[in-house]
Amino acid sequence: MATSSAPTPKVNRLGLQVLDYRGGKTTLCAGCGHNAISERIIDAMYEMGVQPERVMKLSGIGCSSKSPAYFLSRSHSFNSVHGRMPSVATGALLANKNMLGLGVSGDGDTASIGIGQFVHLMRRNLPLIYIIEDNGVYGLTKGQFSATADIGSKLKSGVINDLPPIDTCSLAIELGATFVGRSFSGDKKQLLTMLKAAISHNGTVMLDVISPCVTFNDHEGSTKSYKYMQEHEEAISEAGFVPSFEDISIDYDPGTTYDVEMHDGSHLRLRKLHDDYDPTDRVAAVKALMEAHANGEVLTGVFYIDPHKPAFTDMLNMVDDPLATLSEERTRPSKKVLDEIMAEHS
Amino acid sequence: MATINAGAPSAQGEPTHTLSTSDKPVVNDFSLQVATVNGSGSQSANNVLLRSIFAMGIPVSGKNLFPSNIAGLPTWYTIRASKHGYVARKEDIDLLIAMNPETAQEDIESLRPGTVAIYEEKLNLRQFRDDVICYPVPFDQITAEVCPEARLRKLVRNMVYVGVAAQLLSIDPAVVEESVRRQFSTKKKAADLNWAAVQAGYDFAANSLVKTDPYSVERMHLTEGKIIIDGNAACALGAMFAGVTVVTWYPITPSSSVVEQLIDYLKEYRLEPDGKASFAVVQAEDELAAIGMVLGAGWGGARSMTATSGPGISLMAEFAGLGYFAEIPGVIFDIQRVGPSTGLPTRTLQGDILSTAVLSHGDTKHVLLLPCSVKECFEFGIAAFDLAELLQTPVFVLSDLDLGMNNWMSDRFDYPEKPINRGKVLTAEDLNRLGGFARYKDVDGDGIPYRTLPGTNHPKASYFTRGSGHNAEAKYSERPEDYKGIMDRLAHKFETARTLVPAPQIVANGTSKVGIIAFGTSDYAVLESRDQLKKEYGVATDYLRIRAYPFAKEIHDFVASHDRIYVVEQNRDAQMLSLLKLDLPAEQIVKLRSILHYNGLPIDARSITTQYTQQEEL
Ligand SMILES: Cc1ncc(C[n+]2csc(CCOP(=O)(O)OP(=O)(O)O)c2C)c(N)n1
Ligand code: SF4
Ligand SMILES: [Mg+2]
């Protein structure tokens, strides 16, 4: 049989196909927003030409936290315990700071049981892409409200939520995360662009991605349904991304667009859609979030970015090589040192 | 030499009493207690006294009994000098230095007749007891004379009692001076001032007190080549020489000084020539995060550790189980203390044995190392990291407050003979050769699988880590046979652990039908109690000291070869005995009896002897 007619598969700059970024077959419900996010992660990693072996996937517990099994199977992955992905991610990145850390959590995993570790991770600016797959409910335990559910939103059973939501984005901004945004699992283009920029960032990227739970929270009265998002999503800016390995000569209007040079030399271009938009101003970002919330809008886009603040791993002054694989010569002091210490105590 | 002036008028002009204990000199065998106030800076003075006796060549131990308080509450420090080498706490005090006016009356009233009491003259403690040997000292006056600066007097005052005690006990002043200068080695002015205070106390005692007690120190040579160090520093050294790379912690007494001292050591000895650190230390937000970071780092390939105490252990329970199931190395130093919350957090207990052995939910079992000495803190500190990586599981080192926060005399630590053992880790080259691997497969028949580290540059290197639901290939599985298979292999791995952990120390065997089993810091009291039993009752006992869990075969054999076994431990519920019960065959369990001690103070020999003789009806 002649094979010459077979089309050459598309490859990225590493020569890898999109197939090399896939994971196991999903076991989540058909139509679950989390699946769409997994797809975007695959696209972003493929398009950015990230070596899959250089990625660590960390997650907590929940439908969302299971999803790392469904992408990047060539990357090491750790599905840890409920609400404690941040500490596991911190340890893993200390062991090997040269890895790209990708954390996946849910709104229950983050905003309730995990809020303590969440705030401290943000505060440290750990170099991690932290994705909250936010559906306003606990999917895996069958649909109870989470702490990101809006006041007045209704469960299928008719129960109405009467407590205010925790806005993980304003919290992250206030606490020191250096790349904070919100997106929607159904907004392919925006989410993909934000993920590619996230890969280029050194520091904590906190992305709250509204990700409807088709089984427990996609009905009339839910504020995290596909329909509600289609009607209420309001982008604060339009993001464009030029990776470091591509030509950046594409024109933009400095009057209406912020050009952010990322840590790896890529460029994130944020075209204003709101008058007061300034992604370098934390106060403005939190204000915009609060105003949108008061107006019943779900604000999306990159709210805040600071590509210069040192990441946690940089502040620790660690040697260049990963701590995980340092040789005995570098980690066990000599006999002379022990003798010296013993003499001090004699 | 002590002169005994029984019945002669004292320098104060009051008659001293003829006391039975003062009939014959007691050399190098006494327990001296200093009663002070927390935060008064007496620790330096006590250290000087301890070091001086040590430098005179006499085996010595120091125990600090302190409150959960920063300043103002009573504190007692006990120094025991023993020519026999006994370093356990001794229930009876021979000399009291009463520096705390608040507790002075109570302190003196609790003494046995014939005990020595040194105190501030103004307190006039003689009014409460006429059957103790009283040495009133005008501490305030002496202090004011040597220390013109009023704000320093509170501290300097303590050195005056060092001088008084040194003179009364015939400690060589040159040795005391050396100890003072060592204590303040970086501060010449402070050293001079403190030494002057010691001298003033010394001179006062020489000129104004007439010695009527029998206690004295004479030079010996039993401490040559030895060191003095606390258990927490020894654990820290163990960790450093084990090649620890990631350290996480959340402060809690009595474990904080493990990490605080480790940080100092790492900064001194583990910065590379370019000033960069071959380690990372993180103060976590709580113990949940501390253990999470340890496991994340262990999974990522670091040698990771944390240090905590009981309350932290409780918080770590869920993660400990994950570490067991997902087979992730990590070292947890647990410096045990008394129970929860506010109360007695600064008192000692062997209280976490049972809870730590099975920490978490589901069927979990953890490796415990049980050091009894500072030397073992160092050695087990190193062994813990090798075992954690060899066995791919969390390893707990269970010290206690008594061992961790007190100064102990010890032989010098030996440099590790064996190189660091990182266990079964496959590299990219291995994977090329093997063509892949199954993360949870028992390839070698020892229950220990192979792992890869994140970052291994091979398309088949990765695997997916999760809790109980996985098969040998680390694929998600809820199949009954997969779960059972993993559980049985984990049990098999624990059997392998039995052969790898430190074997028990068999101190005596074959001399008696009755055996004693103890572990950790109970060892010292057991050794002394066995001498008491021999001397006072003519009874010989066999003795085995457990050094790790899972229990090695020798422990089973020891129980099997005796009629009765006394398990000595410092808790109320006989936790080690309970753990032994889980491991021993039914016919052996009936042999086990308990000797317990749980009042927050370190166990003493007399308590053991009494409980032993009662139960043996001697
Ligand atoms: C300590 C602990 N408590 C409770 C649970 C039960 N539990 C599992 S998933 C979950 C909620 C997950 O919600 P979320 O993070 O929003 O994920 P989703 O399933 O919605 O994606 C809970 C409460 C658990 N696994 N562990
Ligand atoms: S229950 Fe909800 S969150 Fe879970 S998989 Fe189904 S749709 Fe997704
Ligand atoms: Mg959810």
PDB file of N, CA, C and O and ligand atoms in Angstrom, chain A residues 34 61-64 82 84 106-109 113 133 135 137-141, chain B residues 318, ligand 1:
ATOM      1  N   HIS A  34     -16.273  21.224  32.960  1.00  0.00           N
ATOM      2  CA  HIS A  34     -14.895  20.821  33.262  1.00  0.00           C
ATOM      3  C   HIS A  34     -14.222  20.168  32.051  1.00  0.00           C
ATOM      4  O   HIS A  34     -13.029  20.352  31.823  1.00  0.00           O
ATOM      5  N   ILE A  61     -10.002  17.461  45.607  1.00  0.00           N
ATOM      6  CA  ILE A  61     -11.021  16.421  45.427  1.00  0.00           C
ATOM      7  C   ILE A  61     -12.305  17.065  44.913  1.00  0.00           C
ATOM      8  O   ILE A  61     -12.709  18.123  45.381  1.00  0.00           O
ATOM      9  N   GLY A  62     -12.927  16.402  43.973  1.00  0.00           N
ATOM     10  CA  GLY A  62     -14.162  16.877  43.365  1.00  0.00           C
ATOM     11  C   GLY A  62     -14.180  16.397  41.922  1.00  0.00           C
ATOM     12  O   GLY A  62     -13.188  15.826  41.446  1.00  0.00           O
ATOM     13  N   CYS A  63     -15.295  16.619  41.218  1.00  0.00           N
ATOM     14  CA  CYS A  63     -15.325  16.273  39.784  1.00  0.00           C
ATOM     15  C   CYS A  63     -14.204  17.032  39.088  1.00  0.00           C
ATOM     16  O   CYS A  63     -13.446  16.476  38.278  1.00  0.00           O
ATOM     17  N   SER A  64     -14.111  18.328  39.401  1.00  0.00           N
ATOM     18  CA  SER A  64     -13.076  19.174  38.804  1.00  0.00           C
ATOM     19  C   SER A  64     -11.679  18.617  39.069  1.00  0.00           C
ATOM     20  O   SER A  64     -10.833  18.540  38.169  1.00  0.00           O
ATOM     21  N   HIS A  82      -9.090  16.764  49.788  1.00  0.00           N
ATOM     22  CA  HIS A  82     -10.059  17.842  49.570  1.00  0.00           C
ATOM     23  C   HIS A  82      -9.578  19.168  50.172  1.00  0.00           C
ATOM     24  O   HIS A  82      -9.389  19.271  51.381  1.00  0.00           O
ATOM     25  N   ARG A  84      -6.758  20.702  49.780  1.00  0.00           N
ATOM     26  CA  ARG A  84      -5.351  20.839  50.186  1.00  0.00           C
ATOM     27  C   ARG A  84      -4.378  20.778  49.016  1.00  0.00           C
ATOM     28  O   ARG A  84      -3.180  20.587  49.216  1.00  0.00           O
ATOM     29  N   GLY A 106     -11.871  22.909  42.536  1.00  0.00           N
ATOM     30  CA  GLY A 106     -13.266  23.279  42.326  1.00  0.00           C
ATOM     31  C   GLY A 106     -13.628  24.419  43.252  1.00  0.00           C
ATOM     32  O   GLY A 106     -12.828  24.832  44.095  1.00  0.00           O
ATOM     33  N   ASP A 107     -14.845  24.918  43.101  1.00  0.00           N
ATOM     34  CA  ASP A 107     -15.271  26.019  43.963  1.00  0.00           C
ATOM     35  C   ASP A 107     -15.481  25.531  45.392  1.00  0.00           C
ATOM     36  O   ASP A 107     -15.203  26.265  46.347  1.00  0.00           O
ATOM     37  N   GLY A 108     -15.909  24.286  45.548  1.00  0.00           N
ATOM     38  CA  GLY A 108     -16.020  23.733  46.897  1.00  0.00           C
ATOM     39  C   GLY A 108     -14.632  23.487  47.458  1.00  0.00           C
ATOM     40  O   GLY A 108     -14.301  23.887  48.581  1.00  0.00           O
ATOM     41  N   ASP A 109     -13.802  22.872  46.646  1.00  0.00           N
ATOM     42  CA  ASP A 109     -12.433  22.531  47.035  1.00  0.00           C
ATOM     43  C   ASP A 109     -11.641  23.774  47.435  1.00  0.00           C
ATOM     44  O   ASP A 109     -10.832  23.727  48.358  1.00  0.00           O
ATOM     45  N   ILE A 113     -13.631  24.271  52.087  1.00  0.00           N
ATOM     46  CA  ILE A 113     -12.631  23.512  52.863  1.00  0.00           C
ATOM     47  C   ILE A 113     -11.215  24.003  52.595  1.00  0.00           C
ATOM     48  O   ILE A 113     -10.358  23.962  53.469  1.00  0.00           O
ATOM     49  N   GLU A 133     -12.459  25.414  38.739  1.00  0.00           N
ATOM     50  CA  GLU A 133     -13.538  25.055  37.826  1.00  0.00           C
ATOM     51  C   GLU A 133     -14.834  25.258  38.601  1.00  0.00           C
ATOM     52  O   GLU A 133     -15.235  24.405  39.395  1.00  0.00           O
ATOM     53  N   ASN A 135     -18.565  25.878  39.485  1.00  0.00           N
ATOM     54  CA  ASN A 135     -19.957  25.616  39.088  1.00  0.00           C
ATOM     55  C   ASN A 135     -20.967  25.961  40.178  1.00  0.00           C
ATOM     56  O   ASN A 135     -22.155  25.670  40.065  1.00  0.00           O
ATOM     57  N   VAL A 137     -21.584  24.677  42.895  1.00  0.00           N
ATOM     58  CA  VAL A 137     -22.067  23.549  43.704  1.00  0.00           C
ATOM     59  C   VAL A 137     -20.959  22.524  43.922  1.00  0.00           C
ATOM     60  O   VAL A 137     -19.916  22.569  43.283  1.00  0.00           O
ATOM     61  N   TYR A 138     -21.221  21.622  44.831  1.00  0.00           N
ATOM     62  CA  TYR A 138     -20.380  20.446  45.007  1.00  0.00           C
ATOM     63  C   TYR A 138     -20.901  19.380  44.049  1.00  0.00           C
ATOM     64  O   TYR A 138     -21.886  18.709  44.345  1.00  0.00           O
ATOM     65  N   GLY A 139     -20.266  19.248  42.894  1.00  0.00           N
ATOM     66  CA  GLY A 139     -20.745  18.264  41.936  1.00  0.00           C
ATOM     67  C   GLY A 139     -20.645  16.844  42.469  1.00  0.00           C
ATOM     68  O   GLY A 139     -21.631  16.105  42.527  1.00  0.00           O
ATOM     69  N   LEU A 140     -19.462  16.504  42.936  1.00  0.00           N
ATOM     70  CA  LEU A 140     -19.188  15.104  43.284  1.00  0.00           C
ATOM     71  C   LEU A 140     -20.027  14.579  44.443  1.00  0.00           C
ATOM     72  O   LEU A 140     -20.263  13.390  44.566  1.00  0.00           O
ATOM     73  N   THR A 141     -20.478  15.500  45.322  1.00  0.00           N
ATOM     74  CA  THR A 141     -21.341  15.026  46.417  1.00  0.00           C
ATOM     75  C   THR A 141     -22.808  15.316  46.108  1.00  0.00           C
ATOM     76  O   THR A 141     -23.636  15.381  47.001  1.00  0.00           O
TER      77      THR A 141
ATOM     78  N   GLU B 318      -5.460  13.114  58.038  1.00  0.00           N
ATOM     79  CA  GLU B 318      -5.956  12.768  56.703  1.00  0.00           C
ATOM     80  C   GLU B 318      -4.798  12.591  55.718  1.00  0.00           C
ATOM     81  O   GLU B 318      -4.733  11.619  54.962  1.00  0.00           O
TER      82      GLU B 318
HETATM   83  C1  LIG C   1     -12.338  15.867  54.013  1.00  0.00           C
HETATM   84  C2  LIG C   1     -13.400  15.643  53.041  1.00  0.00           C
HETATM   85  N1  LIG C   1     -14.640  16.105  53.279  1.00  0.00           N
HETATM   86  C3  LIG C   1     -15.627  15.898  52.373  1.00  0.00           C
HETATM   87  C4  LIG C   1     -15.377  15.222  51.222  1.00  0.00           C
HETATM   88  C5  LIG C   1     -16.507  14.962  50.257  1.00  0.00           C
HETATM   89  N2  LIG C   1     -16.418  15.742  49.027  1.00  0.00           N
HETATM   90  C6  LIG C   1     -15.912  15.213  47.918  1.00  0.00           C
HETATM   91  S1  LIG C   1     -15.932  16.255  46.616  1.00  0.00           S
HETATM   92  C7  LIG C   1     -16.659  17.454  47.547  1.00  0.00           C
HETATM   93  C8  LIG C   1     -17.059  18.781  46.968  1.00  0.00           C
HETATM   94  C9  LIG C   1     -16.419  19.077  45.682  1.00  0.00           C
HETATM   95  O1  LIG C   1     -16.920  20.262  45.188  1.00  0.00           O
HETATM   96  P1  LIG C   1     -16.090  21.111  44.159  1.00  0.00           P
HETATM   97  O2  LIG C   1     -14.746  21.336  44.638  1.00  0.00           O
HETATM   98  O3  LIG C   1     -16.887  22.315  43.837  1.00  0.00           O
HETATM   99  O4  LIG C   1     -15.946  20.152  42.915  1.00  0.00           O
HETATM  100  P2  LIG C   1     -16.984  19.784  41.777  1.00  0.00           P
HETATM  101  O5  LIG C   1     -17.342  18.359  42.031  1.00  0.00           O
HETATM  102  O6  LIG C   1     -18.134  20.685  41.867  1.00  0.00           O
HETATM  103  O7  LIG C   1     -16.220  19.956  40.532  1.00  0.00           O
HETATM  104  C10 LIG C   1     -16.855  17.030  48.849  1.00  0.00           C
HETATM  105  C11 LIG C   1     -17.487  17.839  49.886  1.00  0.00           C
HETATM  106  C12 LIG C   1     -14.066  14.760  51.004  1.00  0.00           C
HETATM  107  N3  LIG C   1     -13.718  14.073  49.922  1.00  0.00           N
HETATM  108  N4  LIG C   1     -13.119  14.977  51.905  1.00  0.00           N
END
